[in-house]
Amino acid sequence: TKRSGVQIGVRLLEKGIEKRILSVDELATYVNLSRATVYRYMRKGTLPQPINNNARWGWDKKVVDEKMDQISGIKRNPET
């Protein structure tokens, strides 16, 4: 049976592994937006463009975190 990306992500977290590349559904949940808003923000440049990860498109969680920090005004330690 085929598992959803969210189910796989939960199983990885249960094992202590944090998923780095997020699907659109995972990204929408992560930033608390709808899928439509994720795509709209992506087109406007508010959210980063997805990357191609082995024939699948997804968002790098670290790049998303950096962009969200920029938007909110949070200054990160360069080592994080």
XYZ file of N, CA and C in Angstrom:
240
model
N 0.837 -1.188 0.000
C 0.000 0.000 0.000
C 0.879 1.248 0.000
N 0.371 2.270 -0.629
C 1.101 3.529 -0.735
C 0.815 4.389 0.503
N 1.857 4.909 1.110
C 1.705 5.783 2.281
C 1.800 7.231 1.853
N 1.082 8.085 2.563
C 1.163 9.512 2.269
C 2.476 10.060 2.819
N 2.908 11.188 2.260
C 4.119 11.839 2.736
C 4.033 12.217 4.192
N 2.842 12.595 4.644
C 2.656 12.983 6.047
C 2.867 11.774 6.943
N 2.305 10.610 6.566
C 2.492 9.396 7.374
C 3.965 9.014 7.452
N 4.655 9.119 6.329
C 6.084 8.808 6.321
C 6.834 9.790 7.205
N 6.481 11.073 7.127
C 7.114 12.088 7.965
C 6.926 11.813 9.444
N 5.729 11.389 9.823
C 5.450 11.060 11.224
C 6.306 9.879 11.661
N 6.409 8.878 10.803
C 7.222 7.700 11.149
C 8.694 8.065 11.288
N 9.181 8.968 10.440
C 10.566 9.415 10.571
C 10.781 10.139 11.895
N 9.838 11.010 12.245
C 9.953 11.737 13.512
C 9.933 10.789 14.699
N 9.122 9.743 14.616
C 9.087 8.755 15.690
C 10.448 8.102 15.868
N 11.224 8.017 14.790
C 12.564 7.432 14.850
C 13.633 8.481 15.138
N 13.217 9.726 15.336
C 14.173 10.794 15.626
C 14.824 11.382 14.384
N 14.258 11.125 13.214
C 14.798 11.641 11.956
C 13.888 12.765 11.473
N 14.455 13.935 11.295
C 13.667 15.063 10.808
C 13.724 15.113 9.288
N 12.569 15.163 8.655
C 12.485 15.206 7.194
C 12.951 16.574 6.712
N 13.792 16.602 5.701
C 14.367 17.857 5.204
C 13.571 18.436 4.037
N 13.095 17.592 3.128
C 12.337 18.058 1.961
C 10.852 17.843 2.229
N 10.073 18.918 2.103
C 8.646 18.883 2.414
C 7.809 18.890 1.141
N 6.759 18.093 1.131
C 5.778 18.142 0.041
C 4.929 19.401 0.232
N 4.117 19.717 -0.747
C 3.269 20.906 -0.620
C 2.318 20.771 0.566
N 1.777 19.576 0.794
C 0.876 19.380 1.930
C 1.625 19.540 3.260
N 2.827 18.992 3.327
C 3.627 19.116 4.544
C 4.030 20.566 4.776
N 4.407 21.266 3.695
C 4.766 22.680 3.813
C 3.575 23.498 4.288
N 2.411 23.256 3.702
C 1.211 23.996 4.106
C 0.927 23.794 5.595
N 1.050 22.563 6.062
C 0.850 22.283 7.490
C 1.930 22.965 8.320
N 3.177 22.888 7.863
C 4.316 23.440 8.596
C 4.189 24.951 8.803
N 3.743 25.669 7.768
C 3.627 27.129 7.876
C 2.192 27.583 8.152
N 1.303 26.614 8.375
C -0.087 26.893 8.735
C -0.822 27.716 7.674
N -0.681 27.271 6.423
C -1.361 27.912 5.306
C -2.067 26.845 4.478
N -3.010 27.264 3.656
C -3.642 26.322 2.729
C -2.689 26.077 1.554
N -2.945 24.992 0.817
C -2.142 24.714 -0.384
C -2.210 25.877 -1.363
N -3.416 26.427 -1.564
C -3.581 27.540 -2.504
C -2.737 28.738 -2.080
N -2.704 29.022 -0.788
C -1.915 30.153 -0.293
C -0.423 29.878 -0.437
N 0.001 28.641 -0.234
C 1.409 28.284 -0.444
C 1.798 28.606 -1.892
N 1.006 28.177 -2.850
C 1.318 28.438 -4.257
C 1.265 29.934 -4.579
N 0.298 30.627 -4.011
C 0.188 32.077 -4.237
C 1.425 32.790 -3.682
N 1.826 32.448 -2.466
C 3.012 33.055 -1.858
C 4.273 32.691 -2.630
N 4.318 31.490 -3.172
C 5.467 31.075 -3.971
C 5.566 31.948 -5.227
N 4.434 32.162 -5.905
C 4.435 32.993 -7.111
C 4.848 34.429 -6.802
N 4.453 34.940 -5.626
C 4.798 36.308 -5.220
C 6.222 36.419 -4.696
N 6.866 35.290 -4.408
C 8.211 35.317 -3.857
C 8.249 35.344 -2.336
N 7.085 35.274 -1.703
C 7.037 35.256 -0.241
C 7.579 33.948 0.298
N 7.293 32.853 -0.385
C 7.864 31.551 -0.051
C 8.813 31.142 -1.171
N 9.842 30.347 -0.848
C 10.797 29.933 -1.882
C 10.184 28.978 -2.894
N 10.858 28.857 -4.025
C 10.456 27.908 -5.058
C 10.817 26.492 -4.596
N 10.074 25.491 -5.060
C 10.433 24.109 -4.722
C 11.681 23.676 -5.486
N 12.289 22.612 -5.009
C 13.437 22.020 -5.689
C 13.040 20.636 -6.187
N 13.771 20.131 -7.170
C 13.510 18.799 -7.711
C 14.368 17.805 -6.946
N 13.710 16.871 -6.289
C 14.391 15.876 -5.462
C 14.067 14.491 -6.013
N 14.907 13.969 -6.882
C 14.681 12.652 -7.488
C 13.316 12.543 -8.159
N 13.052 13.429 -9.069
C 11.806 13.452 -9.856
C 10.586 13.852 -9.037
N 10.787 14.302 -7.809
C 9.689 14.843 -7.002
C 10.039 16.268 -6.618
N 9.033 17.093 -6.593
C 9.235 18.489 -6.217
C 8.938 18.650 -4.739
N 9.734 19.460 -4.075
C 9.523 19.702 -2.654
C 10.284 20.934 -2.199
N 10.033 21.314 -0.972
C 10.647 22.504 -0.393
C 11.657 22.105 0.667
N 12.833 22.718 0.603
C 13.877 22.491 1.589
C 13.463 23.196 2.884
N 13.300 22.441 3.949
C 12.821 22.988 5.222
C 13.720 24.103 5.736
N 15.028 23.973 5.556
C 15.944 25.013 6.040
C 15.757 26.325 5.277
N 15.529 26.239 3.969
C 15.298 27.437 3.168
C 13.973 28.080 3.571
N 12.965 27.266 3.815
C 11.672 27.776 4.272
C 11.840 28.471 5.630
N 12.588 27.839 6.540
C 12.823 28.454 7.854
C 13.509 29.813 7.719
N 14.516 29.883 6.850
C 15.218 31.154 6.643
C 14.277 32.227 6.111
N 13.429 31.849 5.152
C 12.483 32.804 4.564
C 11.461 33.266 5.612
N 10.960 32.333 6.414
C 9.990 32.690 7.458
C 10.650 33.592 8.504
N 11.919 33.336 8.832
C 12.644 34.198 9.767
C 12.800 35.605 9.201
N 13.086 35.704 7.901
C 13.187 37.012 7.239
C 11.872 37.772 7.355
N 10.791 37.079 7.052
C 9.466 37.707 7.072
C 9.126 38.204 8.471
N 9.442 37.392 9.480
C 9.073 37.730 10.855
C 10.072 38.670 11.530
N 11.235 38.857 10.895
C 12.240 39.733 11.486
C 13.167 39.046 12.468
N 13.074 37.728 12.576
C 13.946 36.974 13.477
C 15.344 36.921 12.874
N 16.331 37.187 13.709
C 17.721 37.072 13.260
C 18.270 35.775 13.804
N 18.755 34.936 12.910
C 19.281 33.631 13.293
C 20.777 33.695 13.503
N 21.253 32.840 14.369
C 22.677 32.616 14.523
C 23.149 31.915 13.262
N 24.213 32.399 12.604
C 24.641 31.787 11.337
C 24.959 30.301 11.452
N 25.205 29.789 12.647
C 25.534 28.379 12.821
C 24.310 27.491 12.864
N 23.089 28.056 12.886
C 21.870 27.236 12.960
C 21.228 27.092 11.628
